[in-house]
Short mmCIF file of C-alpha atoms in Angstrom, two decimals:
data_model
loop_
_atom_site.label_atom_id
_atom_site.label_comp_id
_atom_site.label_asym_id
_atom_site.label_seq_id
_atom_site.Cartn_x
_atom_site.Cartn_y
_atom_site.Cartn_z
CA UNK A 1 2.99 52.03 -13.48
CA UNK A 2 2.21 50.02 -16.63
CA UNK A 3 -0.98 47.71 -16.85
CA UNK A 4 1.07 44.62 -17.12
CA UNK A 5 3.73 45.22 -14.23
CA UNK A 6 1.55 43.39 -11.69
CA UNK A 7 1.27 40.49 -14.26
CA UNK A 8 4.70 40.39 -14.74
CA UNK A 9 5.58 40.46 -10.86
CA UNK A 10 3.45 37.35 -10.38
CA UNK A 11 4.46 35.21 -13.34
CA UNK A 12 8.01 35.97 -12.11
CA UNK A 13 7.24 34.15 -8.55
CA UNK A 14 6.96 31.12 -9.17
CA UNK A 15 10.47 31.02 -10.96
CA UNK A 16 11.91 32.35 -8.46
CA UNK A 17 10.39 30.14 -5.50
CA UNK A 18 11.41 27.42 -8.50
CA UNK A 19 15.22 28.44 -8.15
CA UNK A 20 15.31 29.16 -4.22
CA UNK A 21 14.10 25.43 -4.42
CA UNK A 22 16.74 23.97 -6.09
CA UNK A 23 19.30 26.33 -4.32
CA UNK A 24 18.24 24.74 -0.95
CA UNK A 25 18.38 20.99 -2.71
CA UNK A 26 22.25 21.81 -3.81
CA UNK A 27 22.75 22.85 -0.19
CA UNK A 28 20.91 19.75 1.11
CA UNK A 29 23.33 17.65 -0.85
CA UNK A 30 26.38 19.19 -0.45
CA UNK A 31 26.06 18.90 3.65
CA UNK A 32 24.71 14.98 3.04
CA UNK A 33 26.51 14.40 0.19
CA UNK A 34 29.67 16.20 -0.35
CA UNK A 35 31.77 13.69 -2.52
CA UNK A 36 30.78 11.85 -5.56
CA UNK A 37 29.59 8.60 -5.40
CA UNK A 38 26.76 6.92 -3.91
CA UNK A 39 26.18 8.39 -0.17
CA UNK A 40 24.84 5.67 2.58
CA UNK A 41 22.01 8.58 4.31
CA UNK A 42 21.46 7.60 8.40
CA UNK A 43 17.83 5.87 6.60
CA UNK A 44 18.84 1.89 6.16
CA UNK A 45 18.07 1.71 1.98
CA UNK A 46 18.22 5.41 1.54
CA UNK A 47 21.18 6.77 -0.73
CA UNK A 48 22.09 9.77 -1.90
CA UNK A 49 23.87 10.00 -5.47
CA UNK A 50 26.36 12.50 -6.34
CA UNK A 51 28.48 13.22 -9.94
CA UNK A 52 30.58 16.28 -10.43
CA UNK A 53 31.67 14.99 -14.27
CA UNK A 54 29.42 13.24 -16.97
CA UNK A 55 30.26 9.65 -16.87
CA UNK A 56 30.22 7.29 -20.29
CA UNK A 57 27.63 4.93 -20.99
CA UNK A 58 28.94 1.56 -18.61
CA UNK A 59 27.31 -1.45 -16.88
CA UNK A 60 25.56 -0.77 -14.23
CA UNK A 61 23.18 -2.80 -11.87
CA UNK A 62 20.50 -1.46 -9.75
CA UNK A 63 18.65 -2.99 -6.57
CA UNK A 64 14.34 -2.33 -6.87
CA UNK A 65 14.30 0.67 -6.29
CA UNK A 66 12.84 4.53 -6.58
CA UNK A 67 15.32 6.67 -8.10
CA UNK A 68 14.27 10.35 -8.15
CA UNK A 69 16.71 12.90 -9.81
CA UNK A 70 17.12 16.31 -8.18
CA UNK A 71 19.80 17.86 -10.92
CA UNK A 72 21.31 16.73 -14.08
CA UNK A 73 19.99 13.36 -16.00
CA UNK A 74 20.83 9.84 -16.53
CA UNK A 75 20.04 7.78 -19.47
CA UNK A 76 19.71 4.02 -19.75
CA UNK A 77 19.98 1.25 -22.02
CA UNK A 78 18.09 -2.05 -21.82
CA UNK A 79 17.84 -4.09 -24.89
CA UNK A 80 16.25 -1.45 -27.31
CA UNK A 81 14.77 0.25 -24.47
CA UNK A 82 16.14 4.25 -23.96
CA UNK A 83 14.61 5.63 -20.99
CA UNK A 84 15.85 9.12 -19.16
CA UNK A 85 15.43 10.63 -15.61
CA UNK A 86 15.78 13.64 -14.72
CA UNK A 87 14.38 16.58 -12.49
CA UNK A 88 10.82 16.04 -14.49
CA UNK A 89 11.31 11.86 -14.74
CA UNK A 90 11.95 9.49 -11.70
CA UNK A 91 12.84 6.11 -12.40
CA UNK A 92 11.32 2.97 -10.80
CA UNK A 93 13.06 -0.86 -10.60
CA UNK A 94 10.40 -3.37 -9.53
CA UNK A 95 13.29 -6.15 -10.54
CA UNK A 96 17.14 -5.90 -9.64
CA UNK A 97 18.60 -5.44 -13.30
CA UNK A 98 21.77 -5.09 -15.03
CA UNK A 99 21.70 -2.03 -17.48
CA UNK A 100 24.12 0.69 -19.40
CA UNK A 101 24.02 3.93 -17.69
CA UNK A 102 25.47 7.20 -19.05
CA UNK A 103 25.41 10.67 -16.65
CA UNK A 104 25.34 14.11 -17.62
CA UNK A 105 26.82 15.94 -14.95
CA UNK A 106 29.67 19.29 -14.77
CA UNK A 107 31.34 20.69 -11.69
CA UNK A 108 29.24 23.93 -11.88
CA UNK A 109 26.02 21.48 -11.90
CA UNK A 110 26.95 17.95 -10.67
CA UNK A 111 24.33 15.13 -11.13
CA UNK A 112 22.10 14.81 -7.87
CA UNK A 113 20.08 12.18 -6.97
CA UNK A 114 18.43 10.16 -4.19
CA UNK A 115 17.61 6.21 -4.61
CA UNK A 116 15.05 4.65 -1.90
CA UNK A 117 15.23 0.55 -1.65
CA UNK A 118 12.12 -1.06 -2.79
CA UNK A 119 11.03 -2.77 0.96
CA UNK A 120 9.12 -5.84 -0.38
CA UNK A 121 7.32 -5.90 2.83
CA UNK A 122 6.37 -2.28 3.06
CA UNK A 123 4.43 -2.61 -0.57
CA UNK A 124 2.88 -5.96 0.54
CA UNK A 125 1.74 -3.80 3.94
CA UNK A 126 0.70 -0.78 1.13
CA UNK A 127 -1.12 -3.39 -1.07
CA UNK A 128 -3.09 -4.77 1.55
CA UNK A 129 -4.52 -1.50 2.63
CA UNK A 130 -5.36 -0.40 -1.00
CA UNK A 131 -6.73 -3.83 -2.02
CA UNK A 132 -10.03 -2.29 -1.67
CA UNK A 133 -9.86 0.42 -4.00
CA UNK A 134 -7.23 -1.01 -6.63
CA UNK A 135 -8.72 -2.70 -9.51
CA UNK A 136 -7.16 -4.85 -12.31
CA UNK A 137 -3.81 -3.74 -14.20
CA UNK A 138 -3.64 -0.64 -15.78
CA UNK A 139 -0.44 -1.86 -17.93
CA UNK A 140 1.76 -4.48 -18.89
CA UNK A 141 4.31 -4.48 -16.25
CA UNK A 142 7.94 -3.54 -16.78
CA UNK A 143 11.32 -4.62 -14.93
CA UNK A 144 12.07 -0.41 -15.32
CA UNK A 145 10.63 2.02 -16.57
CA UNK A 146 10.97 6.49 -15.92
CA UNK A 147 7.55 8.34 -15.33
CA UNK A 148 6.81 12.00 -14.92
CA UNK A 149 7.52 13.01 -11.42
CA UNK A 150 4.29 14.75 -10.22
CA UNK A 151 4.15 17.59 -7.29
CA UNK A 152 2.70 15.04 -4.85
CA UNK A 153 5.98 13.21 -4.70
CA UNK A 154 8.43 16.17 -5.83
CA UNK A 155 6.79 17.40 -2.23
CA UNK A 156 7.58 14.17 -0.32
CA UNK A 157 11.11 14.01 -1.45
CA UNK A 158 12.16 17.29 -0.51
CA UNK A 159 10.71 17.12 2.95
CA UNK A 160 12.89 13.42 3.25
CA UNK A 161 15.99 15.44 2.12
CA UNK A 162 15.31 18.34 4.69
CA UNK A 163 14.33 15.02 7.93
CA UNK A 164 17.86 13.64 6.91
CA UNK A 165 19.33 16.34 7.60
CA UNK A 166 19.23 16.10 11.14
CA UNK A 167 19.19 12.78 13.21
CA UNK A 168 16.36 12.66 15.36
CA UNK A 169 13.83 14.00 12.12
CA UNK A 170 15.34 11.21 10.36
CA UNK A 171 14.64 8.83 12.77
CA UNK A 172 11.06 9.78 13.43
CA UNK A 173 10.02 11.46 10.71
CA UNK A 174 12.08 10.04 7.79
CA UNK A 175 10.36 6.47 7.62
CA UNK A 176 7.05 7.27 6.87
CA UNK A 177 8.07 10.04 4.28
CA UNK A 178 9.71 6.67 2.59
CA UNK A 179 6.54 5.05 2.87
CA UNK A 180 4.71 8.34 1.65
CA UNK A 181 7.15 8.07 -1.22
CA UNK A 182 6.23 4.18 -2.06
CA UNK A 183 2.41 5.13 -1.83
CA UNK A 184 2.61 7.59 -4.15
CA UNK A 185 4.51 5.61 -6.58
CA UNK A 186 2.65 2.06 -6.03
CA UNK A 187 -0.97 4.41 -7.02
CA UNK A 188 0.63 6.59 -9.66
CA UNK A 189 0.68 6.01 -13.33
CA UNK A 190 3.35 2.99 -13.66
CA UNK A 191 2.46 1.47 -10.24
CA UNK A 192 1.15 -1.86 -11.72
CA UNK A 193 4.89 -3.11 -12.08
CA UNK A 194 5.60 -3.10 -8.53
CA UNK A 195 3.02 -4.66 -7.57
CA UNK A 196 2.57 -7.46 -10.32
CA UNK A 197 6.46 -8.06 -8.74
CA UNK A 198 4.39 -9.44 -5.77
CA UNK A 199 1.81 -11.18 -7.11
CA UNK A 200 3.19 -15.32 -7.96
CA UNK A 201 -0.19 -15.48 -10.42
CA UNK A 202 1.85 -13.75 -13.49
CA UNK A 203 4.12 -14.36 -15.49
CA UNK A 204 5.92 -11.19 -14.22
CA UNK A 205 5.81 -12.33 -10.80
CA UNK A 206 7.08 -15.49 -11.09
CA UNK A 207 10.47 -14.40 -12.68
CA UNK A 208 10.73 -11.30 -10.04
CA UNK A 209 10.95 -14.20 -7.57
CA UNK A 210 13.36 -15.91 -9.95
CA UNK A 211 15.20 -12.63 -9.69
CA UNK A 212 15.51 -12.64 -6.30
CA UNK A 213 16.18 -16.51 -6.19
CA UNK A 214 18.96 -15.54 -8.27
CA UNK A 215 20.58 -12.84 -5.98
CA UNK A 216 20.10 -14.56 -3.38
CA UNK A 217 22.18 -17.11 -4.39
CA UNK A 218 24.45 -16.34 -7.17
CA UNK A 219 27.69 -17.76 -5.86
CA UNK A 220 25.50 -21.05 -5.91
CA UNK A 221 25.35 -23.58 -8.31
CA UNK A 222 22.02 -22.50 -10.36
CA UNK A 223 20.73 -23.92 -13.58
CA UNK A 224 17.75 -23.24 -15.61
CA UNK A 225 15.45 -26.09 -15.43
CA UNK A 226 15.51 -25.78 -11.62
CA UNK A 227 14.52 -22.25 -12.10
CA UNK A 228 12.18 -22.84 -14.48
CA UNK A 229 10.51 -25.25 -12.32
CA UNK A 230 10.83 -23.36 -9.44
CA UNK A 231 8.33 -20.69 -11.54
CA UNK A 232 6.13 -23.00 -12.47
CA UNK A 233 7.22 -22.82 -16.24
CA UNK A 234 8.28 -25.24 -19.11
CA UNK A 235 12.06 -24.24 -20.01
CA UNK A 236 10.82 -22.60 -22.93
CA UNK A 237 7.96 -20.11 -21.43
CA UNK A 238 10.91 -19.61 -18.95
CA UNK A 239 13.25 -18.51 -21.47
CA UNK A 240 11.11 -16.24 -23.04
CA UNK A 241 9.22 -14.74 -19.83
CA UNK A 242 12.63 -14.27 -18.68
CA UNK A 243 14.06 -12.69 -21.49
CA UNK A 244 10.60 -10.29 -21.81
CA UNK A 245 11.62 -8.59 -17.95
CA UNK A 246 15.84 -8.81 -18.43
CA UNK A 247 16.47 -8.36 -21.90
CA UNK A 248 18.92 -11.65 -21.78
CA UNK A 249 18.60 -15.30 -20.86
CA UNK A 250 18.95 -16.43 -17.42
CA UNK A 251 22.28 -17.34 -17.35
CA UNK A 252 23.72 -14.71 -19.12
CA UNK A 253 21.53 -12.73 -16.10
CA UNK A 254 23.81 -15.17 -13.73
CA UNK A 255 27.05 -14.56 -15.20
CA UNK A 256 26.76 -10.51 -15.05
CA UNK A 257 25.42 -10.64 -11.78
CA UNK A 258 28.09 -12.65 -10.61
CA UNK A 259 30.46 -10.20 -12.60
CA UNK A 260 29.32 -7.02 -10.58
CA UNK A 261 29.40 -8.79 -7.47
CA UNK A 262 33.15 -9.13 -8.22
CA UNK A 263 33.71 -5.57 -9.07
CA UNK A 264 32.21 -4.49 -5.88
CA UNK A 265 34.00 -6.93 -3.80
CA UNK A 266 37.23 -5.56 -5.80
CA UNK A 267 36.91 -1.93 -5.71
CA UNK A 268 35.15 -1.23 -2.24
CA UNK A 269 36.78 -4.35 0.03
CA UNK A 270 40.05 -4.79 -1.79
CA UNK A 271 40.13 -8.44 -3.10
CA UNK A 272 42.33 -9.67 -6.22
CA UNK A 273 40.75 -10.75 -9.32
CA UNK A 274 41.25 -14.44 -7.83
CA UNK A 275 39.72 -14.01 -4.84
CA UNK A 276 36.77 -12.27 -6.07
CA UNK A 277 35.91 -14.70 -8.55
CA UNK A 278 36.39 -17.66 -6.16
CA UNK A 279 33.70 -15.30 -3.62
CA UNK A 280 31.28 -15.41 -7.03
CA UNK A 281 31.11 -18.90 -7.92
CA UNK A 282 33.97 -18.92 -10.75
CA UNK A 283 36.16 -22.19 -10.93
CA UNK A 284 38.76 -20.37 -13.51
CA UNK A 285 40.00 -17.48 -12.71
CA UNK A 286 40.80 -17.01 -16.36
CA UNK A 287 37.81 -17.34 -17.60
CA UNK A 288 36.45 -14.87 -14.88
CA UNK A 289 38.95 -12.65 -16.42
CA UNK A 290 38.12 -12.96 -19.42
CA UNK A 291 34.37 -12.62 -19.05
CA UNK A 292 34.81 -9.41 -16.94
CA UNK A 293 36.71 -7.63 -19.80
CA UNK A 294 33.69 -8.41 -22.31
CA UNK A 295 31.25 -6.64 -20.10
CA UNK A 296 33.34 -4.21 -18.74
CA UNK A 297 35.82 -3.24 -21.46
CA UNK A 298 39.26 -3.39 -19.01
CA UNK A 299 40.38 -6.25 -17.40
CA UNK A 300 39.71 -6.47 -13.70
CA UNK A 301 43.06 -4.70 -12.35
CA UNK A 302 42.43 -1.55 -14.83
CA UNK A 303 38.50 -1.53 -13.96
CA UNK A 304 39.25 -1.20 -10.44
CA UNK A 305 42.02 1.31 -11.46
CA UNK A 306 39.02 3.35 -13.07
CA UNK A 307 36.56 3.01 -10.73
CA UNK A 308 38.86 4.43 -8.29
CA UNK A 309 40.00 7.07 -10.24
CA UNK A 310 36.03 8.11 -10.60
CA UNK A 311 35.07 8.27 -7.37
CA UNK A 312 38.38 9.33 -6.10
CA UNK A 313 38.82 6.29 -3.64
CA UNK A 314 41.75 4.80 -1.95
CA UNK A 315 42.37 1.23 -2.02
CA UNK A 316 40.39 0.05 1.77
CA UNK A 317 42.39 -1.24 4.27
CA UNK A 318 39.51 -3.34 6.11
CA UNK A 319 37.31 -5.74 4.45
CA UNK A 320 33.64 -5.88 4.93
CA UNK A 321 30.70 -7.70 3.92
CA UNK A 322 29.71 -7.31 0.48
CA UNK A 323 26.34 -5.74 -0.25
CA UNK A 324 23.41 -7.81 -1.08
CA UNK A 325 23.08 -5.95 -4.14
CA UNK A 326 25.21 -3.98 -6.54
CA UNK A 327 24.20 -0.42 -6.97
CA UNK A 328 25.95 2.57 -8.95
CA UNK A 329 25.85 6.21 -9.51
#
């Protein structure tokens, strides 16, 4: 036998433990998640993502949120920001933001991905614990941001794939693998953000409640100064704070939130372009028309038309409450 067989035997291990790995992930998905599109799991704020084509760069808007890919990659657009995730990057929201999302994704190896809700409380019951051993800000926080995904947390979301697969582990065991999850990503390298979301003191905080103020209540009537004073802010640090986290001024942040509140109430629980606008806060349905096309590119009928088309889903019959926030593949 030659010198270097036994060598060669080991170095070959670990990419083959590597691909049994991701073979058991595909199978994971395919039983959770077996058509494209985002995948409620049994976990309240866990979903599972799923793309069998590559999808164009398009508006998009994400909840907070942990976004850890599992096959293929995503790149976004925010401002002059490019970030990418993928099976070495995860992706963390400590805002709700509107971006442009593009997908690379083929039938033979579809885009998979699991997103886990950023639970406010559950990092405020994490901070208090680590107060004692966290220091001062490492970095400037960011509304997003993608991070190297480190074995620690690789480890955590494979064992939350394999607990959701049946439903008593994902009732006992699933929850604290979520909160594993949040540890791991409120102490590793871009956890500041999160955090500083929390903390009213910074300028960062302050408009991450603004954010919130803002879905909370964007079929309201909402204007900047009462914002601004909400935050503590003249109009003009308000602006500009605001602008830092978004990329784009407050109401322009009102007006596309508003817009993919309508899509969702369009595509998922079947209302006309009227009716969803009236839902949103618009007084003119033209105008609502016209504004969707500018973001979106189609007018409202042929958006819903595509959307459809994408994730292969008949017009519902039943309407249901719309989501708090507007997620996407």
């Amino acid at each position: 036998m030659s010198p270097h067989s036994p060598q060669s035997s080991l170095s070959s291990a670990p990419s083959a433990d590597a691909h049994a790995a991701q073979q058991r992930l595909t199978e994971v998905f395919d039983m959770l998640a077996p058509k494209q599109g985002m995948t409620r799991s049994s976990l309240e704020g866990v979903n599972l993502m799923r793309a069998n084509t590559p999808m164009p760069r398009m508006p998009v808007m994400y909840e907070p949120s942990i976004v850890i890919v599992c096959q293929g990659r995503k790149r976004g657009y925010l401002g002059d920001q490019v970030f990418q995730y993928d099976a070495q990057q995860y992706l963390v929201l400590s805002v709700p933001l509107p971006f442009e999302c593009e997908t690379e994704a083929s039938p033979g190896e579809p885009f998979l991905g699991i997103s886990i809700r950023v639970d406010l409380t559950m990092v405020a019951e994490l901070l208090m614990a680590l107060n004692e051993t966290q220091g001062t800000a490492r970095n400037e926080p960011l509304g997003i941001y993608s991070t190297p995904l480190d074995p620690a947390l690789s480890s955590a979301v494979q064992r939350l794939l394999e607990a959701l697969m049946s439903p008593l582990d994902a009732r006992i065991l699933a929850p604290g693998i979520v909160r594993e999850i949040c540890y791991r990503v409120l102490t590793g390298e871009q956890g500041d953000a999160i955090r500083a979301a929390l903390t009213h003191q910074n300028h960062f905080g302050r408009i991450a409640k603004a954010l919130r103020r803002i879905h909370a209540d964007y079929h309201g009537a909402l204007d900047v100064d009462t914002l601004a004073a909400e935050a503590g802010m003249s109009l003009a640090v308000f602006h500009a704070q605001f602008k830092a986290v978004t990329a784009t001024s407050p109401m322009q942040y009102v007006k596309t939130t508003r817009l993919h509140h309508a899509r969702l109430l369009m595509v998922q629980d079947g209302l006309n372009a009227g009716a969803a606008a009236a839902r949103v806060g618009y007084e003119s349905a033209s105008q609502f028309s016209r504004e969707f096309k500018r973001l979106f590119g189609l007018s409202p009928v042929d958006e819903v038309k595509r959307m459809r088309a994408i994730y292969d889903s008949p017009p519902p019959r039943v309407v249901k409450p719309a989501a708090r926030y507007v997620t996407a593949v």
